[in-house]
mmCIF file of C-alpha atoms and ligand atoms in Angstrom:
data_model
loop_
_atom_site.group_PDB
_atom_site.id
_atom_site.type_symbol
_atom_site.label_atom_id
_atom_site.label_comp_id
_atom_site.label_asym_id
_atom_site.label_seq_id
_atom_site.Cartn_x
_atom_site.Cartn_y
_atom_site.Cartn_z
ATOM 1 C CA UNK A 1 27.619 3.381 50.357
ATOM 2 C CA UNK A 2 27.122 0.957 47.522
ATOM 3 C CA UNK A 3 26.967 2.587 44.091
ATOM 4 C CA UNK A 4 23.620 1.495 42.623
ATOM 5 C CA UNK A 5 23.361 4.273 40.131
ATOM 6 C CA UNK A 6 23.392 3.479 36.437
ATOM 7 C CA UNK A 7 25.446 6.002 34.519
ATOM 8 C CA UNK A 8 25.121 4.572 31.026
ATOM 9 C CA UNK A 9 21.406 3.821 30.646
ATOM 10 C CA UNK A 10 21.759 2.708 27.021
ATOM 11 C CA UNK A 11 24.377 0.081 27.902
ATOM 12 C CA UNK A 12 22.282 -1.036 30.889
ATOM 13 C CA UNK A 13 19.172 -1.568 28.739
ATOM 14 C CA UNK A 14 21.203 -3.452 26.131
ATOM 15 C CA UNK A 15 22.610 -5.734 28.868
ATOM 16 C CA UNK A 16 19.055 -6.733 29.804
ATOM 17 C CA UNK A 17 18.783 -8.334 26.362
ATOM 18 C CA UNK A 18 21.536 -10.833 27.141
ATOM 19 C CA UNK A 19 18.941 -13.417 28.167
ATOM 20 C CA UNK A 20 16.886 -12.995 24.986
ATOM 21 C CA UNK A 21 16.771 -16.354 23.200
ATOM 22 C CA UNK A 22 15.335 -15.162 19.879
ATOM 23 C CA UNK A 23 18.368 -13.823 17.928
ATOM 24 C CA UNK A 24 16.339 -11.787 15.450
ATOM 25 C CA UNK A 25 14.225 -10.215 18.188
ATOM 26 C CA UNK A 26 17.419 -9.432 20.087
ATOM 27 C CA UNK A 27 18.980 -7.822 17.007
ATOM 28 C CA UNK A 28 15.921 -5.676 16.287
ATOM 29 C CA UNK A 29 15.379 -4.603 19.913
ATOM 30 C CA UNK A 30 19.072 -3.734 20.296
ATOM 31 C CA UNK A 31 18.782 -1.416 17.298
ATOM 32 C CA UNK A 32 15.480 0.043 18.572
ATOM 33 C CA UNK A 33 17.050 0.935 21.922
ATOM 34 C CA UNK A 34 20.249 2.305 20.374
ATOM 35 C CA UNK A 35 18.464 4.459 17.797
ATOM 36 C CA UNK A 36 15.794 5.704 20.204
ATOM 37 C CA UNK A 37 18.338 6.743 22.803
ATOM 38 C CA UNK A 38 20.532 8.355 20.143
ATOM 39 C CA UNK A 39 17.557 10.306 18.775
ATOM 40 C CA UNK A 40 16.659 11.637 22.242
ATOM 41 C CA UNK A 41 20.249 12.766 22.803
ATOM 42 C CA UNK A 42 20.690 14.200 19.297
ATOM 43 C CA UNK A 43 17.749 16.584 19.634
ATOM 44 C CA UNK A 44 18.242 17.143 23.395
ATOM 45 C CA UNK A 45 14.611 16.099 23.907
ATOM 46 C CA UNK A 46 12.743 17.984 26.649
ATOM 47 C CA UNK A 47 10.444 16.114 29.097
ATOM 48 C CA UNK A 48 7.362 17.950 27.782
ATOM 49 C CA UNK A 49 8.286 17.004 24.223
ATOM 50 C CA UNK A 50 8.609 13.320 25.116
ATOM 51 C CA UNK A 51 5.251 13.468 26.909
ATOM 52 C CA UNK A 52 3.707 15.075 23.789
ATOM 53 C CA UNK A 53 5.152 12.249 21.688
ATOM 54 C CA UNK A 54 3.664 9.631 24.017
ATOM 55 C CA UNK A 55 0.300 11.389 23.890
ATOM 56 C CA UNK A 56 0.502 11.468 20.089
ATOM 57 C CA UNK A 57 1.102 7.704 19.999
ATOM 58 C CA UNK A 58 -1.729 7.184 22.481
ATOM 59 C CA UNK A 59 -4.095 9.166 20.234
ATOM 60 C CA UNK A 60 -2.860 7.175 17.244
ATOM 61 C CA UNK A 61 -3.839 3.925 18.967
ATOM 62 C CA UNK A 62 -7.157 5.355 20.120
ATOM 63 C CA UNK A 63 -8.003 6.410 16.551
ATOM 64 C CA UNK A 64 -7.752 2.782 15.343
ATOM 65 C CA UNK A 65 -11.003 0.918 14.755
ATOM 66 C CA UNK A 66 -12.038 -2.058 12.622
ATOM 67 C CA UNK A 67 -12.426 0.405 9.729
ATOM 68 C CA UNK A 68 -9.481 2.676 10.442
ATOM 69 C CA UNK A 69 -5.804 1.897 10.951
ATOM 70 C CA UNK A 70 -4.082 5.084 12.076
ATOM 71 C CA UNK A 71 -0.778 3.286 12.773
ATOM 72 C CA UNK A 72 -0.565 2.090 9.142
ATOM 73 C CA UNK A 73 -1.235 5.682 8.098
ATOM 74 C CA UNK A 74 1.569 6.858 10.396
ATOM 75 C CA UNK A 75 3.989 4.270 9.003
ATOM 76 C CA UNK A 76 2.975 5.194 5.440
ATOM 77 C CA UNK A 77 3.234 8.971 5.822
ATOM 78 C CA UNK A 78 6.631 8.690 7.540
ATOM 79 C CA UNK A 79 7.868 6.592 4.608
ATOM 80 C CA UNK A 80 8.613 3.556 6.794
ATOM 81 C CA UNK A 81 6.208 1.340 4.853
ATOM 82 C CA UNK A 82 7.944 2.108 1.549
ATOM 83 C CA UNK A 83 11.404 1.495 3.037
ATOM 84 C CA UNK A 84 10.191 -1.961 4.138
ATOM 85 C CA UNK A 85 8.552 -2.551 0.725
ATOM 86 C CA UNK A 86 11.758 -1.438 -1.032
ATOM 87 C CA UNK A 87 13.965 -3.876 0.913
ATOM 88 C CA UNK A 88 11.634 -6.756 0.069
ATOM 89 C CA UNK A 89 11.516 -5.665 -3.591
ATOM 90 C CA UNK A 90 15.318 -5.634 -3.767
ATOM 91 C CA UNK A 91 15.430 -9.226 -2.446
ATOM 92 C CA UNK A 92 12.856 -10.305 -5.054
ATOM 93 C CA UNK A 93 14.610 -8.517 -7.909
ATOM 94 C CA UNK A 94 17.964 -10.061 -6.947
ATOM 95 C CA UNK A 95 16.416 -13.530 -7.209
ATOM 96 C CA UNK A 96 14.936 -12.745 -10.641
ATOM 97 C CA UNK A 97 18.277 -11.347 -11.846
ATOM 98 C CA UNK A 98 19.988 -14.549 -10.731
ATOM 99 C CA UNK A 99 17.570 -16.644 -12.818
ATOM 100 C CA UNK A 100 19.118 -17.015 -16.283
ATOM 101 C CA UNK A 101 15.740 -17.891 -17.772
ATOM 102 C CA UNK A 102 13.871 -14.916 -16.316
ATOM 103 C CA UNK A 103 12.472 -12.580 -18.954
ATOM 104 C CA UNK A 104 10.712 -10.108 -16.634
ATOM 105 C CA UNK A 105 11.218 -8.636 -13.196
ATOM 106 C CA UNK A 106 8.506 -9.260 -10.609
ATOM 107 C CA UNK A 107 5.914 -6.467 -10.594
ATOM 108 C CA UNK A 108 6.959 -3.743 -8.188
ATOM 109 C CA UNK A 109 5.118 -3.604 -4.886
ATOM 110 C CA UNK A 110 3.882 -0.517 -3.080
ATOM 111 C CA UNK A 111 2.023 0.259 0.146
ATOM 112 C CA UNK A 112 -1.083 -1.724 1.023
ATOM 113 C CA UNK A 113 -2.589 1.246 2.849
ATOM 114 C CA UNK A 114 -5.330 1.113 5.454
ATOM 115 C CA UNK A 115 -8.298 0.405 3.153
ATOM 116 C CA UNK A 116 -7.749 -3.251 2.274
ATOM 117 C CA UNK A 117 -10.789 -5.316 3.275
ATOM 118 C CA UNK A 118 -10.392 -9.082 3.362
ATOM 119 C CA UNK A 119 -13.109 -11.189 1.781
ATOM 120 C CA UNK A 120 -14.134 -9.043 -1.180
ATOM 121 C CA UNK A 121 -16.802 -10.579 -3.419
ATOM 122 C CA UNK A 122 -15.492 -13.015 -6.040
ATOM 123 C CA UNK A 123 -16.787 -11.802 -9.412
ATOM 124 C CA UNK A 124 -16.503 -13.174 -12.955
ATOM 125 C CA UNK A 125 -14.074 -11.589 -15.407
ATOM 126 C CA UNK A 126 -15.658 -8.597 -17.080
ATOM 127 C CA UNK A 127 -17.776 -7.564 -14.079
ATOM 128 C CA UNK A 128 -18.177 -3.838 -13.371
ATOM 129 C CA UNK A 129 -17.344 -2.848 -9.791
ATOM 130 C CA UNK A 130 -17.739 0.838 -10.608
ATOM 131 C CA UNK A 131 -21.355 0.719 -11.828
ATOM 132 C CA UNK A 132 -23.423 3.454 -10.207
ATOM 133 C CA UNK A 133 -20.400 4.948 -8.424
ATOM 134 C CA UNK A 134 -19.140 8.496 -8.860
ATOM 135 C CA UNK A 135 -16.343 8.468 -11.432
ATOM 136 C CA UNK A 136 -15.549 7.899 -15.094
ATOM 137 C CA UNK A 137 -15.776 4.258 -16.248
ATOM 138 C CA UNK A 138 -12.535 2.456 -17.002
ATOM 139 C CA UNK A 139 -11.852 -0.921 -18.610
ATOM 140 C CA UNK A 140 -8.848 -2.751 -17.141
ATOM 141 C CA UNK A 141 -7.173 -5.680 -18.877
ATOM 142 C CA UNK A 142 -3.904 -7.536 -19.143
ATOM 143 C CA UNK A 143 -2.232 -10.742 -18.119
ATOM 144 C CA UNK A 144 -0.527 -12.339 -15.161
ATOM 145 C CA UNK A 145 2.564 -14.388 -15.917
ATOM 146 C CA UNK A 146 5.623 -15.547 -14.022
ATOM 147 C CA UNK A 147 9.068 -13.985 -14.311
ATOM 148 C CA UNK A 148 9.855 -16.479 -17.109
ATOM 149 C CA UNK A 149 6.834 -15.248 -19.069
ATOM 150 C CA UNK A 150 4.622 -18.291 -18.461
ATOM 151 C CA UNK A 151 0.938 -17.369 -17.987
ATOM 152 C CA UNK A 152 -0.558 -17.994 -14.547
ATOM 153 C CA UNK A 153 -4.091 -19.354 -14.769
ATOM 154 C CA UNK A 154 -6.628 -18.893 -11.954
ATOM 155 C CA UNK A 155 -4.495 -16.157 -10.392
ATOM 156 C CA UNK A 156 -6.446 -13.953 -8.006
ATOM 157 C CA UNK A 157 -6.493 -10.196 -8.494
ATOM 158 C CA UNK A 158 -7.961 -8.624 -5.370
ATOM 159 C CA UNK A 159 -8.865 -5.114 -6.537
ATOM 160 C CA UNK A 160 -9.917 -2.050 -4.532
ATOM 161 C CA UNK A 161 -10.046 1.713 -4.957
ATOM 162 C CA UNK A 162 -11.800 4.851 -3.858
ATOM 163 C CA UNK A 163 -14.597 6.242 -6.013
ATOM 164 C CA UNK A 164 -14.244 9.007 -8.579
ATOM 165 C CA UNK A 165 -14.188 11.494 -5.706
ATOM 166 C CA UNK A 166 -11.466 9.582 -3.887
ATOM 167 C CA UNK A 167 -13.743 8.138 -1.181
ATOM 168 C CA UNK A 168 -13.317 4.510 -0.041
ATOM 169 C CA UNK A 169 -16.262 2.422 1.149
ATOM 170 C CA UNK A 170 -14.538 2.020 4.520
ATOM 171 C CA UNK A 171 -14.671 5.787 5.031
ATOM 172 C CA UNK A 172 -18.450 5.913 4.690
ATOM 173 C CA UNK A 173 -20.261 5.820 8.025
ATOM 174 C CA UNK A 174 -23.190 3.436 8.347
ATOM 175 C CA UNK A 175 -24.189 0.559 6.124
ATOM 176 C CA UNK A 176 -22.440 1.344 2.824
ATOM 177 C CA UNK A 177 -20.799 -2.124 2.793
ATOM 178 C CA UNK A 178 -18.183 -3.205 0.280
ATOM 179 C CA UNK A 179 -18.057 -1.279 -2.995
ATOM 180 C CA UNK A 180 -15.444 -0.715 -5.690
ATOM 181 C CA UNK A 181 -13.688 -3.885 -4.646
ATOM 182 C CA UNK A 182 -13.737 -7.490 -5.855
ATOM 183 C CA UNK A 183 -11.622 -10.554 -6.507
ATOM 184 C CA UNK A 184 -11.170 -11.674 -10.116
ATOM 185 C CA UNK A 185 -9.391 -14.806 -11.370
ATOM 186 C CA UNK A 186 -7.350 -15.049 -14.564
ATOM 187 C CA UNK A 187 -8.502 -17.382 -17.326
ATOM 188 C CA UNK A 188 -6.526 -20.384 -18.637
ATOM 189 C CA UNK A 189 -4.227 -18.051 -20.616
ATOM 190 C CA UNK A 190 -3.517 -15.847 -17.584
ATOM 191 C CA UNK A 191 -5.738 -13.027 -18.890
ATOM 192 C CA UNK A 192 -7.953 -10.711 -16.838
ATOM 193 C CA UNK A 193 -10.380 -7.901 -17.561
ATOM 194 C CA UNK A 194 -12.880 -5.960 -15.503
ATOM 195 C CA UNK A 195 -14.559 -2.567 -15.272
ATOM 196 C CA UNK A 196 -14.229 0.022 -12.540
ATOM 197 C CA UNK A 197 -13.684 3.774 -12.496
ATOM 198 C CA UNK A 198 -10.601 5.777 -13.397
ATOM 199 C CA UNK A 199 -9.114 6.519 -9.977
ATOM 200 C CA UNK A 200 -8.638 10.091 -8.869
ATOM 201 C CA UNK A 201 -6.263 11.715 -6.392
ATOM 202 C CA UNK A 202 -7.475 12.031 -2.810
ATOM 203 C CA UNK A 203 -6.258 13.164 0.600
ATOM 204 C CA UNK A 204 -5.444 10.564 3.259
ATOM 205 C CA UNK A 205 -7.601 10.933 6.399
ATOM 206 C CA UNK A 206 -6.701 14.199 8.119
ATOM 207 C CA UNK A 207 -9.086 14.238 11.059
ATOM 208 C CA UNK A 208 -6.807 12.247 13.373
ATOM 209 C CA UNK A 209 -3.328 12.551 14.894
ATOM 210 C CA UNK A 210 -1.597 11.793 11.571
ATOM 211 C CA UNK A 211 -3.482 14.722 9.984
ATOM 212 C CA UNK A 212 -2.239 16.932 12.845
ATOM 213 C CA UNK A 213 1.302 15.690 12.210
ATOM 214 C CA UNK A 214 1.092 16.442 8.468
ATOM 215 C CA UNK A 215 -0.137 19.975 9.187
ATOM 216 C CA UNK A 216 2.655 20.562 11.719
ATOM 217 C CA UNK A 217 5.185 19.243 9.196
ATOM 218 C CA UNK A 218 3.803 21.619 6.546
ATOM 219 C CA UNK A 219 2.869 18.798 4.165
ATOM 220 C CA UNK A 220 -0.039 18.276 1.771
ATOM 221 C CA UNK A 221 -2.125 15.138 2.433
ATOM 222 C CA UNK A 222 -2.677 13.912 -1.136
ATOM 223 C CA UNK A 223 -2.107 10.639 -2.940
ATOM 224 C CA UNK A 224 -2.104 10.502 -6.743
ATOM 225 C CA UNK A 225 -4.970 8.523 -8.295
ATOM 226 C CA UNK A 226 -4.435 4.772 -8.120
ATOM 227 C CA UNK A 227 -6.265 1.468 -8.103
ATOM 228 C CA UNK A 228 -4.998 -1.193 -5.678
ATOM 229 C CA UNK A 229 -4.269 -4.800 -6.654
ATOM 230 C CA UNK A 230 -3.176 -7.698 -4.501
ATOM 231 C CA UNK A 231 -2.158 -10.423 -6.952
ATOM 232 C CA UNK A 232 -1.609 -13.961 -5.747
ATOM 233 C CA UNK A 233 -1.593 -17.567 -6.887
ATOM 234 C CA UNK A 234 -0.433 -20.767 -5.244
ATOM 235 C CA UNK A 235 3.280 -21.365 -5.821
ATOM 236 C CA UNK A 236 4.126 -17.683 -6.459
ATOM 237 C CA UNK A 237 5.260 -14.737 -4.356
ATOM 238 C CA UNK A 238 2.213 -12.453 -4.024
ATOM 239 C CA UNK A 239 2.455 -8.753 -4.807
ATOM 240 C CA UNK A 240 0.478 -5.864 -3.338
ATOM 241 C CA UNK A 241 0.639 -2.935 -5.684
ATOM 242 C CA UNK A 242 -1.181 -0.062 -7.450
ATOM 243 C CA UNK A 243 -1.691 1.238 -10.973
ATOM 244 C CA UNK A 244 -1.374 5.025 -11.290
ATOM 245 C CA UNK A 245 -2.851 6.941 -14.293
ATOM 246 C CA UNK A 246 -0.103 8.862 -16.118
ATOM 247 C CA UNK A 247 -2.017 12.136 -15.931
ATOM 248 C CA UNK A 248 -2.755 12.139 -12.211
ATOM 249 C CA UNK A 249 -1.658 15.073 -10.080
ATOM 250 C CA UNK A 250 0.679 14.382 -7.125
ATOM 251 C CA UNK A 251 2.610 11.569 -8.879
ATOM 252 C CA UNK A 252 5.788 13.359 -7.837
ATOM 253 C CA UNK A 253 4.749 14.134 -4.260
ATOM 254 C CA UNK A 254 2.658 11.204 -3.026
ATOM 255 C CA UNK A 255 2.130 11.729 0.710
ATOM 256 C CA UNK A 256 3.057 8.066 1.314
ATOM 257 C CA UNK A 257 5.967 7.939 -1.193
ATOM 258 C CA UNK A 258 4.346 4.962 -2.949
ATOM 259 C CA UNK A 259 4.808 5.823 -6.644
ATOM 260 C CA UNK A 260 6.986 3.540 -8.773
ATOM 261 C CA UNK A 261 7.661 4.466 -12.428
ATOM 262 C CA UNK A 262 6.845 0.924 -13.568
ATOM 263 C CA UNK A 263 3.323 1.281 -12.134
ATOM 264 C CA UNK A 264 2.375 4.481 -14.002
ATOM 265 C CA UNK A 265 -0.022 3.468 -16.760
ATOM 266 C CA UNK A 266 -1.637 5.451 -19.607
ATOM 267 C CA UNK A 267 -5.429 5.547 -19.381
ATOM 268 C CA UNK A 268 -6.673 5.980 -22.922
ATOM 269 C CA UNK A 269 -9.870 8.010 -23.253
ATOM 270 C CA UNK A 270 -12.530 6.722 -25.682
ATOM 271 C CA UNK A 271 -15.682 8.255 -27.122
ATOM 272 C CA UNK A 272 -18.970 6.380 -26.520
ATOM 273 C CA UNK A 273 -19.105 3.199 -28.604
ATOM 274 C CA UNK A 274 -18.268 -0.481 -28.418
ATOM 275 C CA UNK A 275 -15.686 -1.272 -25.715
ATOM 276 C CA UNK A 276 -12.953 -3.949 -26.175
ATOM 277 C CA UNK A 277 -15.127 -6.567 -24.439
ATOM 278 C CA UNK A 278 -18.090 -5.782 -26.731
ATOM 279 C CA UNK A 279 -19.933 -3.691 -24.181
ATOM 280 C CA UNK A 280 -21.925 -0.817 -25.696
ATOM 281 C CA UNK A 281 -20.891 2.357 -23.886
ATOM 282 C CA UNK A 282 -23.212 5.349 -24.092
ATOM 283 C CA UNK A 283 -20.733 7.641 -22.379
ATOM 284 C CA UNK A 284 -16.969 8.185 -22.676
ATOM 285 C CA UNK A 285 -14.766 5.658 -20.929
ATOM 286 C CA UNK A 286 -11.085 4.921 -20.341
ATOM 287 C CA UNK A 287 -9.018 1.813 -20.865
ATOM 288 C CA UNK A 288 -5.814 0.749 -19.133
ATOM 289 C CA UNK A 289 -3.661 -2.288 -19.794
ATOM 290 C CA UNK A 290 -1.153 -3.797 -17.406
ATOM 291 C CA UNK A 291 0.681 -7.113 -17.322
ATOM 292 C CA UNK A 292 1.632 -8.418 -13.880
ATOM 293 C CA UNK A 293 4.590 -10.712 -13.228
ATOM 294 C CA UNK A 294 4.920 -12.932 -10.173
ATOM 295 C CA UNK A 295 8.106 -14.648 -9.026
ATOM 296 C CA UNK A 296 7.976 -18.371 -8.268
ATOM 297 C CA UNK A 297 7.751 -19.000 -4.525
ATOM 298 C CA UNK A 298 10.562 -21.533 -4.275
HETATM 299 C C1 BEZ B 1 -4.367 4.070 0.084
HETATM 300 O O1 BEZ B 1 -3.852 4.109 -0.997
HETATM 301 O O2 BEZ B 1 -5.459 3.560 0.167
HETATM 302 C C2 BEZ B 1 -3.643 4.655 1.231
HETATM 303 C C3 BEZ B 1 -2.321 4.344 1.409
HETATM 304 C C4 BEZ B 1 -1.638 4.887 2.471
HETATM 305 C C5 BEZ B 1 -2.283 5.748 3.333
HETATM 306 C C6 BEZ B 1 -3.615 6.073 3.135
HETATM 307 C C7 BEZ B 1 -4.302 5.531 2.071
HETATM 308 FE FE1 FE B 2 -5.657 4.010 -2.064
#
């Protein structure tokens, strides 16, 4: 009788990739198959365990909606997103280090997270996106320049955060619409300023499969306070990042591993009075300053 039986399944699957014409796809899929098979063998995976894993992934997909991206949450909480971000950051930093005229490293990136919403309102510098929202007011200012220190005019800062209780607009059922998010553009000298709230720590969504996973792993679900910024201008490498207040809890145990020392910023607390932009404040407020640096695209 002819021997049809495959004894080395891993080698057999890898042979099926011989006809793959995209070399990068072939490289990645070869590694996916090798690592997946090795993982199954390493832990001596039982059929019921593999079925549970498939059901977990099915639930993860089913939890995704236009407002919720459970797969991003899974990638973030398993640290995969930050490994990808870190590799890209290393490539960017190497380029800046090779530039003899560079005076600054490109601003460090961190996770985008699941709450980015394309098409935020474009607002003038100085606008307050935190007005009427729960949270303590905060004045944000600084500059955007390139890695050689040259200011970048008309650079877009796409800003978003949760409110002072850590709740994002996208998490609110119904017609809440966009809030605590806007796009600002730097002035001719590369300067920006706007008002929002001082961000507070919050738990990532726990009512889905990723929440179940965190509980089973014995982990807390919290992120330190942060405000998100996607900073981009034509001719420069964009950066998606956060600013973290120095005094936020969970800076050393972010559930998505997103903290970078260079992104931890003091938020100075001020008594009521005249703010740096001349605004009369009748309640205490904070101010935070941060200068962004973008690498040239070429
Ligand atoms: C966020 O910062 O918005 C976020 C990032 C990763 C997972 C969940 C939320
Ligand atoms: Fe966030």
